Tab-separated table of C-alpha atoms and ligand atoms in Angstrom:
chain	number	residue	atom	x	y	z
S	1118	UNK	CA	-60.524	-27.957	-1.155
S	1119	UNK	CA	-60.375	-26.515	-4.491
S	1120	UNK	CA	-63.923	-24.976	-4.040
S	1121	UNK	CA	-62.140	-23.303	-1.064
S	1122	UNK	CA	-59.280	-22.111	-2.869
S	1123	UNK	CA	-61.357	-20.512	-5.180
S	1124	UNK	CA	-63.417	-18.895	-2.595
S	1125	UNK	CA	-60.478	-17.690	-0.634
S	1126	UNK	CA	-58.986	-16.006	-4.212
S	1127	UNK	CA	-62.128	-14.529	-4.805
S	1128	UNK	CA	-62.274	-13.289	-1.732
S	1129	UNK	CA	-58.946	-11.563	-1.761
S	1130	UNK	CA	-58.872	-10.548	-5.131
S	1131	UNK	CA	-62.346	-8.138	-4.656
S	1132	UNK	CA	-60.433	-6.816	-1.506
S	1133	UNK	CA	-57.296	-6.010	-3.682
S	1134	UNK	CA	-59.014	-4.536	-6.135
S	1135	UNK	CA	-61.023	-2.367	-3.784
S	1136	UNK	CA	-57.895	-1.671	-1.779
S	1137	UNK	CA	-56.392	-0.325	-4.593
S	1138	UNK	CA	-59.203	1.033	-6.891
S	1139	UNK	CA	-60.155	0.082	-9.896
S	1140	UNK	CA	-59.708	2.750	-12.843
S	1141	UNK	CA	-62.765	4.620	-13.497
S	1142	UNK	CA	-63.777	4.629	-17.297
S	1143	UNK	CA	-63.246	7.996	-17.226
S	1144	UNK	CA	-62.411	10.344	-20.381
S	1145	UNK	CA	-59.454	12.235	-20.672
S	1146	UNK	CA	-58.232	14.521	-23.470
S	1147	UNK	CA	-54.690	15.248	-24.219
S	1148	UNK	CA	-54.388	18.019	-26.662
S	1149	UNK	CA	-50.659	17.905	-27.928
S	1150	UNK	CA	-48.194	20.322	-29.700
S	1151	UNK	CA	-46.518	17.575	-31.525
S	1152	UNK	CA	-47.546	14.254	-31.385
S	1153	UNK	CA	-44.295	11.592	-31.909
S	1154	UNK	CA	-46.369	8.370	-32.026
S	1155	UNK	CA	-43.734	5.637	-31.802
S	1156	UNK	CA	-44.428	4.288	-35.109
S	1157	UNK	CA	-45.047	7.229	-37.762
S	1158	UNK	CA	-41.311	8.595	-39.031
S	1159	UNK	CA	-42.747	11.868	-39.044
S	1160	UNK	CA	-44.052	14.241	-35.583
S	1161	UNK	CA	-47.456	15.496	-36.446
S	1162	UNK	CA	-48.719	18.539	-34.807
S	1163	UNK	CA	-51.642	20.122	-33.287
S	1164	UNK	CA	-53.042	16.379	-32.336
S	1165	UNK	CA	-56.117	15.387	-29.914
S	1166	UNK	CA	-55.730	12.194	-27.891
S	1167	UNK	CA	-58.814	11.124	-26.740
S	1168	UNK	CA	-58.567	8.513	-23.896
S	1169	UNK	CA	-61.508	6.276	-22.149
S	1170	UNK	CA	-60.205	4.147	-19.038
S	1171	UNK	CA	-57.453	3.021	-19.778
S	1172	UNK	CA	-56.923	2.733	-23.699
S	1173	UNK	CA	-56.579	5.559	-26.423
S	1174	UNK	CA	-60.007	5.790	-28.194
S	1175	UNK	CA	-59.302	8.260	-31.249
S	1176	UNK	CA	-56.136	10.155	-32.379
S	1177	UNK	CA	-57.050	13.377	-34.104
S	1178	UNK	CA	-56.004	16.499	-35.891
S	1179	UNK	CA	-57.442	19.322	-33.411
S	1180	UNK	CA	-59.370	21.324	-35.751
S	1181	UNK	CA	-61.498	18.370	-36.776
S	1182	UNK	CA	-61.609	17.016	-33.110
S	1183	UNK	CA	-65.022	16.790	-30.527
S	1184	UNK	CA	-64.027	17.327	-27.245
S	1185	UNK	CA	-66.485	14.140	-25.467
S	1186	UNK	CA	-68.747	16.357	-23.052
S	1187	UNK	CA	-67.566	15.749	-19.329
S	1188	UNK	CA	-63.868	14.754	-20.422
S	1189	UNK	CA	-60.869	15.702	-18.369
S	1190	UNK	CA	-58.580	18.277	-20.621
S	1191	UNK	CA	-54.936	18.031	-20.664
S	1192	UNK	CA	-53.221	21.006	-22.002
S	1193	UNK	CA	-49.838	19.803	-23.590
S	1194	UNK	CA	-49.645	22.473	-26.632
S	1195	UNK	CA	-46.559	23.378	-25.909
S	1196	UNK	CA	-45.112	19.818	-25.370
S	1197	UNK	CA	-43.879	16.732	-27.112
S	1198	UNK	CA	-45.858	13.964	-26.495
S	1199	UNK	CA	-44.842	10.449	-26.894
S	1200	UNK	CA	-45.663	6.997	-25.896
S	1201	UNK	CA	-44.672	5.724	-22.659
S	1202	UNK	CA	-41.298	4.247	-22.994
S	1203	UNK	CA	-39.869	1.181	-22.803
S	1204	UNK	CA	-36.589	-0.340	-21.534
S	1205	UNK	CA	-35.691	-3.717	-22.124
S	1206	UNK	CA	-33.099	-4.399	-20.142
S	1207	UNK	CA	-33.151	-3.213	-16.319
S	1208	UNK	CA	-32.240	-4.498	-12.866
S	1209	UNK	CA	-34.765	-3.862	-9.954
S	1210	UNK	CA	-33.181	-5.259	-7.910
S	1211	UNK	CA	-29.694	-3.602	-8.780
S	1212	UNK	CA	-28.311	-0.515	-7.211
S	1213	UNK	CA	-25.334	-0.145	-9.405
S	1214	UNK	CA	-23.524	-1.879	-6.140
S	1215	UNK	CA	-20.152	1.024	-4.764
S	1216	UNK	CA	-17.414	-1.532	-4.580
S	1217	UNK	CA	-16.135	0.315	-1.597
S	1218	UNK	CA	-19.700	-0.664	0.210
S	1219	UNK	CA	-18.648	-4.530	-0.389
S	1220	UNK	CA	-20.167	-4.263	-4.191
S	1221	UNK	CA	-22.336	-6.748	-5.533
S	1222	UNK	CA	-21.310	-9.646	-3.009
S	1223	UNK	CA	-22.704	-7.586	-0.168
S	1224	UNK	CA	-26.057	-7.279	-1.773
S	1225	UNK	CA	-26.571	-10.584	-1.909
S	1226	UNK	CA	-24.570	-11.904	1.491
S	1227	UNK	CA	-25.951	-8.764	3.741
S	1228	UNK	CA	-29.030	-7.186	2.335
S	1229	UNK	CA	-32.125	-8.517	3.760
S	1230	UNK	CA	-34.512	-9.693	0.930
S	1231	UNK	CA	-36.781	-7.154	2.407
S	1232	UNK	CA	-34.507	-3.984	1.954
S	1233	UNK	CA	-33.728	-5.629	-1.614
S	1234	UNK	CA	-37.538	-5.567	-2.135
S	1235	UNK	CA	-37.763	-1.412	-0.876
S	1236	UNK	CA	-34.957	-0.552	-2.778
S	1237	UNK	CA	-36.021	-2.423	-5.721
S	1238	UNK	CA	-39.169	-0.552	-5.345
S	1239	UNK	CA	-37.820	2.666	-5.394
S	1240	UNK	CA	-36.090	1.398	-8.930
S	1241	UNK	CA	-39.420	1.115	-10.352
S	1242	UNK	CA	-40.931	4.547	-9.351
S	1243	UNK	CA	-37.212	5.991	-10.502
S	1244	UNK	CA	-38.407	4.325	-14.327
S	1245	UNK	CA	-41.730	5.775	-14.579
S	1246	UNK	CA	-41.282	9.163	-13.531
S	1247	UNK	CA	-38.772	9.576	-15.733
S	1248	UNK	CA	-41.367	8.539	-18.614
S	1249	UNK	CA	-40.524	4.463	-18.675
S	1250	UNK	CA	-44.105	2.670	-18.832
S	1251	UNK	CA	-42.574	-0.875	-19.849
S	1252	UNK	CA	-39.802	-2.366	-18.147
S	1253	UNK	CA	-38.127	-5.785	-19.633
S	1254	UNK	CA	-36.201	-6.282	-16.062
S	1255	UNK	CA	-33.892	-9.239	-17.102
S	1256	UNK	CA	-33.353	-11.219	-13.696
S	1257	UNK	CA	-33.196	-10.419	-9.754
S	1258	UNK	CA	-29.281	-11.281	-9.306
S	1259	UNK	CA	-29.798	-13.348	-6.425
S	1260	UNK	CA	-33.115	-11.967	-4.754
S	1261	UNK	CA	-34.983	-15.193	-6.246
S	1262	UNK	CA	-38.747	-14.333	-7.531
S	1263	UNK	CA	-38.572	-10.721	-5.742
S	1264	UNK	CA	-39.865	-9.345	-9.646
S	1265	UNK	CA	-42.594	-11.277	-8.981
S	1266	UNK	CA	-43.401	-9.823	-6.413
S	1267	UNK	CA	-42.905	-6.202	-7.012
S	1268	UNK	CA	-44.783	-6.822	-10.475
S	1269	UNK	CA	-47.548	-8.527	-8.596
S	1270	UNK	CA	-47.621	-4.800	-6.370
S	1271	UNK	CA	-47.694	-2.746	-9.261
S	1272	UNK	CA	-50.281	-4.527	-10.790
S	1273	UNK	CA	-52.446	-4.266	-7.625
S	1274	UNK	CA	-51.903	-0.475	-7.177
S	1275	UNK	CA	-49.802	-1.037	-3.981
S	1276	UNK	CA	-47.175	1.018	-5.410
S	1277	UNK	CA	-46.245	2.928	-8.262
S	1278	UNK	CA	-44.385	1.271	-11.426
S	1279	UNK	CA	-44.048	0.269	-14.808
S	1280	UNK	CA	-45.632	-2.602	-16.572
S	1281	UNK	CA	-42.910	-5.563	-16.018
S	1282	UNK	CA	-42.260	-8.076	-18.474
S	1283	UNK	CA	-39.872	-10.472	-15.617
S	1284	UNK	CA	-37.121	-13.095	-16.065
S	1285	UNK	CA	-36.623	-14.153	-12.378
S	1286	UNK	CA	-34.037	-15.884	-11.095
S	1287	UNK	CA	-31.874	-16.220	-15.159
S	1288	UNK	CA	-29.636	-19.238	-15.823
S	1289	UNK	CA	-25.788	-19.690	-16.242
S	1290	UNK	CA	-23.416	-23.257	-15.424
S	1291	UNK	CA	-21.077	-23.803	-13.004
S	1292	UNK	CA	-18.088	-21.432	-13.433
S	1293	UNK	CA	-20.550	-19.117	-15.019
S	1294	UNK	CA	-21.921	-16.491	-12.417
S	1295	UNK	CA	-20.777	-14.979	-9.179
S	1296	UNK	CA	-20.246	-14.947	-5.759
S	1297	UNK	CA	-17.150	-16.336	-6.774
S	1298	UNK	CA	-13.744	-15.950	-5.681
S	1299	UNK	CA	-14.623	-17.580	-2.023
S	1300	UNK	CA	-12.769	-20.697	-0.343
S	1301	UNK	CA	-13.750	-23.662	-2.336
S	1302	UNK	CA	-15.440	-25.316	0.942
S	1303	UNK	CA	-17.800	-22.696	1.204
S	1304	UNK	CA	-20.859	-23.201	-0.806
S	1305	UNK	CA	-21.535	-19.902	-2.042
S	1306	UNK	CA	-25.237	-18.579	-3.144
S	1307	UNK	CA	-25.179	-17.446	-6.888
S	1308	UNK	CA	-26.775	-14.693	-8.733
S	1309	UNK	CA	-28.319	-17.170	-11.135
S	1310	UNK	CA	-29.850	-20.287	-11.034
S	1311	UNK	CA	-26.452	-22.773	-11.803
S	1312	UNK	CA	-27.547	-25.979	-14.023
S	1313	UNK	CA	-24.621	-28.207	-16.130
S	1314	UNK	CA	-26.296	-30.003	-18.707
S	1315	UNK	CA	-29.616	-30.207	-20.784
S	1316	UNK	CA	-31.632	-32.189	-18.291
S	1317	UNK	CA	-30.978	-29.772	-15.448
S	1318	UNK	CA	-30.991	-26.633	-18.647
S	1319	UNK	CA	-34.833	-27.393	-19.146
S	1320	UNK	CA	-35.827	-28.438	-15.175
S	1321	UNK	CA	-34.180	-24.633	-14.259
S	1322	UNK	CA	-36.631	-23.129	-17.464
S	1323	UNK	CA	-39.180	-25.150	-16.729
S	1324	UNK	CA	-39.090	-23.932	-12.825
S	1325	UNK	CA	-38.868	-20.405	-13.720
S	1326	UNK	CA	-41.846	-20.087	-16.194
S	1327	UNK	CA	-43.951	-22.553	-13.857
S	1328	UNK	CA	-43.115	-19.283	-11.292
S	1329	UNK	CA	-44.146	-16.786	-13.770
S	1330	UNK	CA	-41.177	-15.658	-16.054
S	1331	UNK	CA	-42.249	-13.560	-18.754
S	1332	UNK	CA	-38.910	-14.149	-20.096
S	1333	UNK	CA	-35.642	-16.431	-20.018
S	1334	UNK	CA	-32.474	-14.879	-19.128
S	1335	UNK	CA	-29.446	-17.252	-19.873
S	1336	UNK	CA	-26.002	-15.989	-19.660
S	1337	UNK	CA	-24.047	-17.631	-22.600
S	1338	UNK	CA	-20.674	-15.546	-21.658
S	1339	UNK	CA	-19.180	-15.218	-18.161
S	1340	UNK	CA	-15.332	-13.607	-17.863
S	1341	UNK	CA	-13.828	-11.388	-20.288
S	1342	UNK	CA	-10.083	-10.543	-20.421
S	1343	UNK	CA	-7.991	-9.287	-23.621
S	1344	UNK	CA	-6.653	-11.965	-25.882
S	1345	UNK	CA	-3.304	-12.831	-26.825
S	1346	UNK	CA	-3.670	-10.516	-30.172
S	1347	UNK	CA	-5.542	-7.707	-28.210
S	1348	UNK	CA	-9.182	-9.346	-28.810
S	1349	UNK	CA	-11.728	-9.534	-26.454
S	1350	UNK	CA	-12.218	-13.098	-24.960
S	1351	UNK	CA	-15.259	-14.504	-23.640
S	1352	UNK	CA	-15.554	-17.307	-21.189
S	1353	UNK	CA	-18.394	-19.048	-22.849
S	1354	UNK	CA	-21.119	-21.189	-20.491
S	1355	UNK	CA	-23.784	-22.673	-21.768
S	1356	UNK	CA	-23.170	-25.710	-24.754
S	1357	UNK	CA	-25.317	-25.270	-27.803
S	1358	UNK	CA	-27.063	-28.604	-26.384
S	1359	UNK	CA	-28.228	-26.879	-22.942
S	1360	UNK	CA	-29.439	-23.709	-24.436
S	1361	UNK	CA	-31.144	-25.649	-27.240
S	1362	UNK	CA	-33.184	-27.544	-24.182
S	1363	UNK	CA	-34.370	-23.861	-22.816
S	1364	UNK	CA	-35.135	-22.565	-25.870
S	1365	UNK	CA	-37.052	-25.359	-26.654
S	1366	UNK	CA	-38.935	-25.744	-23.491
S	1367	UNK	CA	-39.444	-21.913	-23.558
S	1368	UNK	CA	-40.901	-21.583	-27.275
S	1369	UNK	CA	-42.818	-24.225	-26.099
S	1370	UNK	CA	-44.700	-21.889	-23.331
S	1371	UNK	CA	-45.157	-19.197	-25.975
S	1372	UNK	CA	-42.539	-17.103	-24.300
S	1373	UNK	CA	-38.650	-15.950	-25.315
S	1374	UNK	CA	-35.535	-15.950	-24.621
S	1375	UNK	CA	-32.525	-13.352	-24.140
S	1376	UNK	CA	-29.286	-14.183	-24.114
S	1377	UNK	CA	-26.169	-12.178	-22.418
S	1378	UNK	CA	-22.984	-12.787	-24.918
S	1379	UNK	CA	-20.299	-10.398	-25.051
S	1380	UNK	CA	-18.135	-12.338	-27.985
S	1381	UNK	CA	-16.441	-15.270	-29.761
S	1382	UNK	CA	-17.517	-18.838	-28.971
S	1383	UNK	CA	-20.713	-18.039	-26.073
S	1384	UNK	CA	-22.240	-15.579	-28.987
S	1385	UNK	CA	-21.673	-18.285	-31.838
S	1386	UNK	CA	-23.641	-21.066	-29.545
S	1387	UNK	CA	-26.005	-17.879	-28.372
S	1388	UNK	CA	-27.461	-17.952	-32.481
S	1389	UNK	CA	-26.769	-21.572	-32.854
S	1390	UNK	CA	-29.120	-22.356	-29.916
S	1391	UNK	CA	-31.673	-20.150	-30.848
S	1392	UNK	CA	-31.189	-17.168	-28.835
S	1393	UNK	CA	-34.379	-14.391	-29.546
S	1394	UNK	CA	-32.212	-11.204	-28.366
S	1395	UNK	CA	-28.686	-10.726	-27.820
S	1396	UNK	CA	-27.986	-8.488	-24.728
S	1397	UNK	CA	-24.821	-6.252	-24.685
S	1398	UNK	CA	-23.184	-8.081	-27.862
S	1399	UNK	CA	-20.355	-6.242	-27.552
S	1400	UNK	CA	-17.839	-7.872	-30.116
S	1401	UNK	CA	-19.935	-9.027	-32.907
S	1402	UNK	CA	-18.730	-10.145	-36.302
S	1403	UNK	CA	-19.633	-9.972	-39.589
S	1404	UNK	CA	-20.475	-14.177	-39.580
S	1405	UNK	CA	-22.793	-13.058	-36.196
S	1406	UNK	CA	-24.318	-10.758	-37.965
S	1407	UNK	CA	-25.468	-12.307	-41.227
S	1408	UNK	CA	-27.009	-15.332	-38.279
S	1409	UNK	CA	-29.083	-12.330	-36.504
S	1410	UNK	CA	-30.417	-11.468	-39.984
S	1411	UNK	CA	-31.106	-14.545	-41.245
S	1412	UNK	CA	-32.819	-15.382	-37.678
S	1413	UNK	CA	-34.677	-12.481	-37.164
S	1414	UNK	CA	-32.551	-11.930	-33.809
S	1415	UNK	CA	-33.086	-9.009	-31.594
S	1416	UNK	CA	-30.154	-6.478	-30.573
S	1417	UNK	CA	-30.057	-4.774	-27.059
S	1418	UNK	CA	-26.645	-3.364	-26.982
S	1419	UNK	CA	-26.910	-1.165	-23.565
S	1420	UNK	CA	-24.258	1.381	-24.815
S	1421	UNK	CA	-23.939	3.487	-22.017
S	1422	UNK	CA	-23.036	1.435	-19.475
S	1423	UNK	CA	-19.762	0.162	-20.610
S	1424	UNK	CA	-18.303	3.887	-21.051
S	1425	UNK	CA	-18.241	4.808	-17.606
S	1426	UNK	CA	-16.779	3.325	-14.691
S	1427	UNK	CA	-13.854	1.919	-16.086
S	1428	UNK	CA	-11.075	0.225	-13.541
S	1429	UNK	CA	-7.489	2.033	-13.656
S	1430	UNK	CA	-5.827	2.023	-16.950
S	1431	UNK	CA	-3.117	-0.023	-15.871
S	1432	UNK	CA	-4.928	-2.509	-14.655
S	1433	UNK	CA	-6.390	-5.739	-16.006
S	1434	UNK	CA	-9.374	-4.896	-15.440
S	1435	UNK	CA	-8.934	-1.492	-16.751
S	1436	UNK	CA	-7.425	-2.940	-20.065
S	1437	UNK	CA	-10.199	-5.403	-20.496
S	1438	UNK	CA	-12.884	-2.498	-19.246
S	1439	UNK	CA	-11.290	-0.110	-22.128
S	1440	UNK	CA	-11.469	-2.865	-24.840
S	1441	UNK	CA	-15.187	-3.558	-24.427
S	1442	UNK	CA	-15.643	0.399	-25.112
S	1443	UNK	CA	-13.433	0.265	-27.858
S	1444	UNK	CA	-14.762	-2.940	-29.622
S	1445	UNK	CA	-18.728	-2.290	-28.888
S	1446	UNK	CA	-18.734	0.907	-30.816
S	1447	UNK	CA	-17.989	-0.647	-34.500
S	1448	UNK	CA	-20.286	-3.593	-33.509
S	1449	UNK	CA	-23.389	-1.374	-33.561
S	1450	UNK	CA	-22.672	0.770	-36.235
S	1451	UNK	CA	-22.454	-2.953	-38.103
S	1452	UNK	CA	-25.448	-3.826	-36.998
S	1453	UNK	CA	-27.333	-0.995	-37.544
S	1454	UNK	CA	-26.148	-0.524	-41.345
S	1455	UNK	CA	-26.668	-4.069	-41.918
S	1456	UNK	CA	-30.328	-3.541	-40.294
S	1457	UNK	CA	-30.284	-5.522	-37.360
S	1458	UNK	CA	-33.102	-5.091	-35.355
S	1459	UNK	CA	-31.968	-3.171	-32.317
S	1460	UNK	CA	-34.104	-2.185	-29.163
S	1461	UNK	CA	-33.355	0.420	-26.407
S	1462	UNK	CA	-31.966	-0.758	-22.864
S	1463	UNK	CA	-29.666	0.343	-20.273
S	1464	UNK	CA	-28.699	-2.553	-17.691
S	1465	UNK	CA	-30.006	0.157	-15.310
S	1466	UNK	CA	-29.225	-1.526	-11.986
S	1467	UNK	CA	-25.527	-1.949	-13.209
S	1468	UNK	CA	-25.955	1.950	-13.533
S	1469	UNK	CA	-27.011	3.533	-10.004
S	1470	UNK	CA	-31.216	4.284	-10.390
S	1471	UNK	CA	-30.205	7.554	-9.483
S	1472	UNK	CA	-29.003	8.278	-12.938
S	1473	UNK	CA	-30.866	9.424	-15.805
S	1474	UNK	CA	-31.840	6.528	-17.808
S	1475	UNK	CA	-32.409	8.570	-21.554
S	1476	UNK	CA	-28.711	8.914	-21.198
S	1477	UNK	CA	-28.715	5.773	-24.003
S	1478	UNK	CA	-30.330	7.854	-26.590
S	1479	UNK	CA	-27.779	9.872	-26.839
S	1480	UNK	CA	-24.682	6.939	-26.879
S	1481	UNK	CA	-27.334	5.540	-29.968
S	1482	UNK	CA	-27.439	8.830	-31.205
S	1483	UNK	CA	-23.820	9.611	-30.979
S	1484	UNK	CA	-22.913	6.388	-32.916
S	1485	UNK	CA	-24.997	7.426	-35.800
S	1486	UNK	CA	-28.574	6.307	-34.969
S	1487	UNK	CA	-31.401	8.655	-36.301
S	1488	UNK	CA	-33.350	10.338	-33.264
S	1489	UNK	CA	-36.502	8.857	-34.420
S	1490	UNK	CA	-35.208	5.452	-35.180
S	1491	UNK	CA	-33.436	5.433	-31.473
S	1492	UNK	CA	-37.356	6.700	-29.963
S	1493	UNK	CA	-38.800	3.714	-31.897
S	1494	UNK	CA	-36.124	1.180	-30.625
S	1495	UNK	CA	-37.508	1.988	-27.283
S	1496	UNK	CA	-41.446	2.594	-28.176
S	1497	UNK	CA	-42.828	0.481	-31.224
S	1498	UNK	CA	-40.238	-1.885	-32.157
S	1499	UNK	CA	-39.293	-3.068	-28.442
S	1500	UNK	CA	-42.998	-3.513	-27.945
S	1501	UNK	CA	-42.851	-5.601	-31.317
S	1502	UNK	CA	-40.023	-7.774	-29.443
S	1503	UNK	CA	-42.050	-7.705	-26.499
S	1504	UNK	CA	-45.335	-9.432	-28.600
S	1505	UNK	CA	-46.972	-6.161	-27.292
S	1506	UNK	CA	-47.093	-4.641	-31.002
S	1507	UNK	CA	-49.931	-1.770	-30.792
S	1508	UNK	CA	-50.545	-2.486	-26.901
S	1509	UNK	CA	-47.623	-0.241	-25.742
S	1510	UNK	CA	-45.001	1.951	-27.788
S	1511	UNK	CA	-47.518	3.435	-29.884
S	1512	UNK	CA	-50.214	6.559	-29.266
S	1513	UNK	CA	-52.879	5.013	-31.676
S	1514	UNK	CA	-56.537	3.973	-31.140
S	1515	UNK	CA	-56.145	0.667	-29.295
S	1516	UNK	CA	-53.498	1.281	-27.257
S	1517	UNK	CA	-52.720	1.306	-23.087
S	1518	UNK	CA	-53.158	4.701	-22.329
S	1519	UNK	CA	-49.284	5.154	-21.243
S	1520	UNK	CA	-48.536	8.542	-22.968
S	1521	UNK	CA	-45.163	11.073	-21.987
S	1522	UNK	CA	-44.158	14.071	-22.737
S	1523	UNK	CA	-41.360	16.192	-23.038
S	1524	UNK	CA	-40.918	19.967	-23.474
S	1525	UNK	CA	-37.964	20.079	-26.207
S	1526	UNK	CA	-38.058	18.249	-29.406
S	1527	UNK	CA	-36.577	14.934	-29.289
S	1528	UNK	CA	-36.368	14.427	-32.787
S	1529	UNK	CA	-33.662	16.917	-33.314
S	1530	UNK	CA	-32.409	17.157	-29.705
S	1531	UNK	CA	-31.994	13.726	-28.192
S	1532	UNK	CA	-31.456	15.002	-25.130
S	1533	UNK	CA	-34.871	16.083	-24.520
S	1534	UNK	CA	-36.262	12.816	-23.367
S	1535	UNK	CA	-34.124	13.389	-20.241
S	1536	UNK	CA	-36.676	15.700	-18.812
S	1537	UNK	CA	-39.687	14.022	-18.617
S	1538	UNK	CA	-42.449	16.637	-17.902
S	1539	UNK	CA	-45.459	14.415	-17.875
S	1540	UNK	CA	-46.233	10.471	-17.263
S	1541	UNK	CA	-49.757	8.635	-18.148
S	1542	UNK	CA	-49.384	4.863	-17.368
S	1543	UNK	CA	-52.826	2.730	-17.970
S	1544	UNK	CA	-54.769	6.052	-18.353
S	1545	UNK	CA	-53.459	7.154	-14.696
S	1546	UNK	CA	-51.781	10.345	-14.089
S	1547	UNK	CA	-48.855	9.220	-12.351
S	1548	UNK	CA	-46.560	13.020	-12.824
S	1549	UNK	CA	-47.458	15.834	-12.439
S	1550	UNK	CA	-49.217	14.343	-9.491
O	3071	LIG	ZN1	-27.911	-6.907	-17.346
């Protein structure tokens, strides 16, 4: 039986990979006005990229440069080029739900998982023609191992996409995630896998990475409301003692773990329990902080979606939407003058794919983050978080051939890396097509 198995995967592995193609070792030569390489703090200009397959063979400046005999010449001279970029914090399978169309309930009670897989699809092409080569997409809010899936098509050459680093299905307690809100007879399905205590903490992990998570998504915060003195509560979820038993059974697959905590007592057990990145962090103080430091924790603060979108200011929600704004501002202009590592990402899928998804650079930008620094929290150092270091974020000798470029320059106009000109993923051509 096993000898069949085997067969069988052989079998439909060769047709795969004949279906889609495998990438001829062909050579390709980029010749670029300025090079911005992801890791250098300086653009360099006049540069050759030689590429072979998929991987960058030699970096060069162009007077010194051999054009290979036979290679494919790319004329960007009058372009920025960059490495392919990465976002660390999307959602495929996220539309940035209308509220008026039955919002994110509807999604998950109407959609067919099939039209949740096209849509989702669409999501991915969105990312990489607008120069994303990497996506961290941090869990499938209720469309089970879809990311899988789509990452398993991608991969294949079924469809067009970024490299996906996955968290499936994520992992919150009871109380802790939606649908909610329903008659308490009706069991409701959740957007995340629901587990109360450490037992069930590590069997959820332990599912999830058996299924193929690249990564573990836990939601250590739930609600958020404003506090009796104006502060920004946090329902917290998960105890120290069931986020301690992912972590755990997590470090022990050689993979990580990112955390979703807004503030107060969720964010505290988020660094107690050994969090590696804080997503959105939205409230952090100075004791939170000094713990990232001193732990080597990663920040993805996804700026820009919390300043749009707000609910009526004389609402509750409105209030509480305001306050998150308001507080999330000073939080990473703390962290970034006390040097906490911070790394680009959007929670694209809470914003509507159909929106531009450089519009963080400039909300990092705008809160006093160097241009270059904001390029390399979404190029070298995410791919550092991402235990990709020199594989992706960087044009260097070594590297996946996932190369971008841009006609401004980024490095003193942010705004640049909005219009995306050119895409290279895994030495493919993907735009102009
Ligand atoms: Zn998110």
């Amino acid at each position: 039986m096993k000898r069949l198995l085997l067969i069988l995967s052989l079998i439909l592995t060769s047709a795969a990979a004949q279906q889609a193609g495998s990438p001829p070792a062909q050579v390709t030569v980029i010749h670029a006005g300025t090079l911005v390489d992801g890791k250098s703090d300086k653009p360099r200009h006049d540069q050759v990229v030689v590429i072979r397959g998929n991987r960058i063979e030699t970096v060069a400046d162009a007077a010194s440069a051999k054009t290979p005999a036979g290679a494919t010449v790319i004329d960007l001279s009058q372009a920025t080029v960059l490495p392919g970029l990465i976002d660390s914090h999307t959602h495929i399978f996220l539309q940035g739900e209308d509220p008026a169309q039955g919002g994110y309930d509807a999604n998950i009670l109407s959609a067919p998982l099939a039209l949740r897989a096209a849509r989702a699809t669409v999501a991915a092409r969105r990312a990489l023609e607008q120069g994303f080569t990497t996506l961290r997409d941090v869990e499938t809010e209720g469309a089970g191992y879809g990311d899988i899936g789509i990452k398993q098509a991608i991969e294949g050459g079924y469809i067009p996409g970024p490299r996906l680093l996955v968290a499936t299905r994520a992992i919150s307690t009871t109380g802790g995630y939606p649908l909610e809100g329903y008659a308490p007879e009706l069991e409701m399905p959740k957007g995340a896998q629901i587990v109360d205590g450490p037992v069930e903490a590590r069997k959820a992990a332990r599912e999830q990475l058996d299924h193929g998570a690249d990564w573990i998504k836990v939601y250590m915060t739930h609600r958020s409301w404003v506090g009796k003195n104006g502060e920004l509560v946090s329902q917290p979820t998960l105890t120290v003692e069931e986020l301690r038993a992912v972590v755990d059974e997590t470090h022990g697959w050689g993979k990580k773990v990112a955390c979703h905590a807004y503030s107060g007592i969720g964010l505290h057990r988020a660094l107690d329990g050994g969090c590696d990145s804080i997503e959105h962090g939205l409230d952090l103080d100075d004791a939170a902080i000094t713990q990232m430091l001193k732990q080597g924790t990663w920040y993805v603060p996804t700026l820009a979606v919390y300043y749009g979108d707000w609910g009526p200011p004389d609402t509750e929600a409105g209030r509480r939407d305001r306050l998150r704004a308001a507080v999330h501002e000073p939080s990473f202009k703390k962290a970034l003058k006390a040097g906490v590592k911070i790394v680009f990402g959007t929670d694209m899928g809470g914003i509507p794919w159909t929106e531009p998804i450089a519009q963080e650079f400039s909300r990092m930008v705008e809160f006093g983050m160097q241009p270059m620094d904001a390029i390399q929290s979404a190029t070298s150092r995410a791919a550092v978080m991402l235990d990709m270091e020199g594989k992706i974020g960087v044009v260097a000798p070594g590297a996946y051939a996932d190369v971008i470029a841009v006609k401004g320059d980024p490095v003193h106009e942010i705004k640049a890396l909005q219009d995306v000109q050119f895409v290279m993923k895994d030495g493919q051509v993907f735009r102009p097509k």
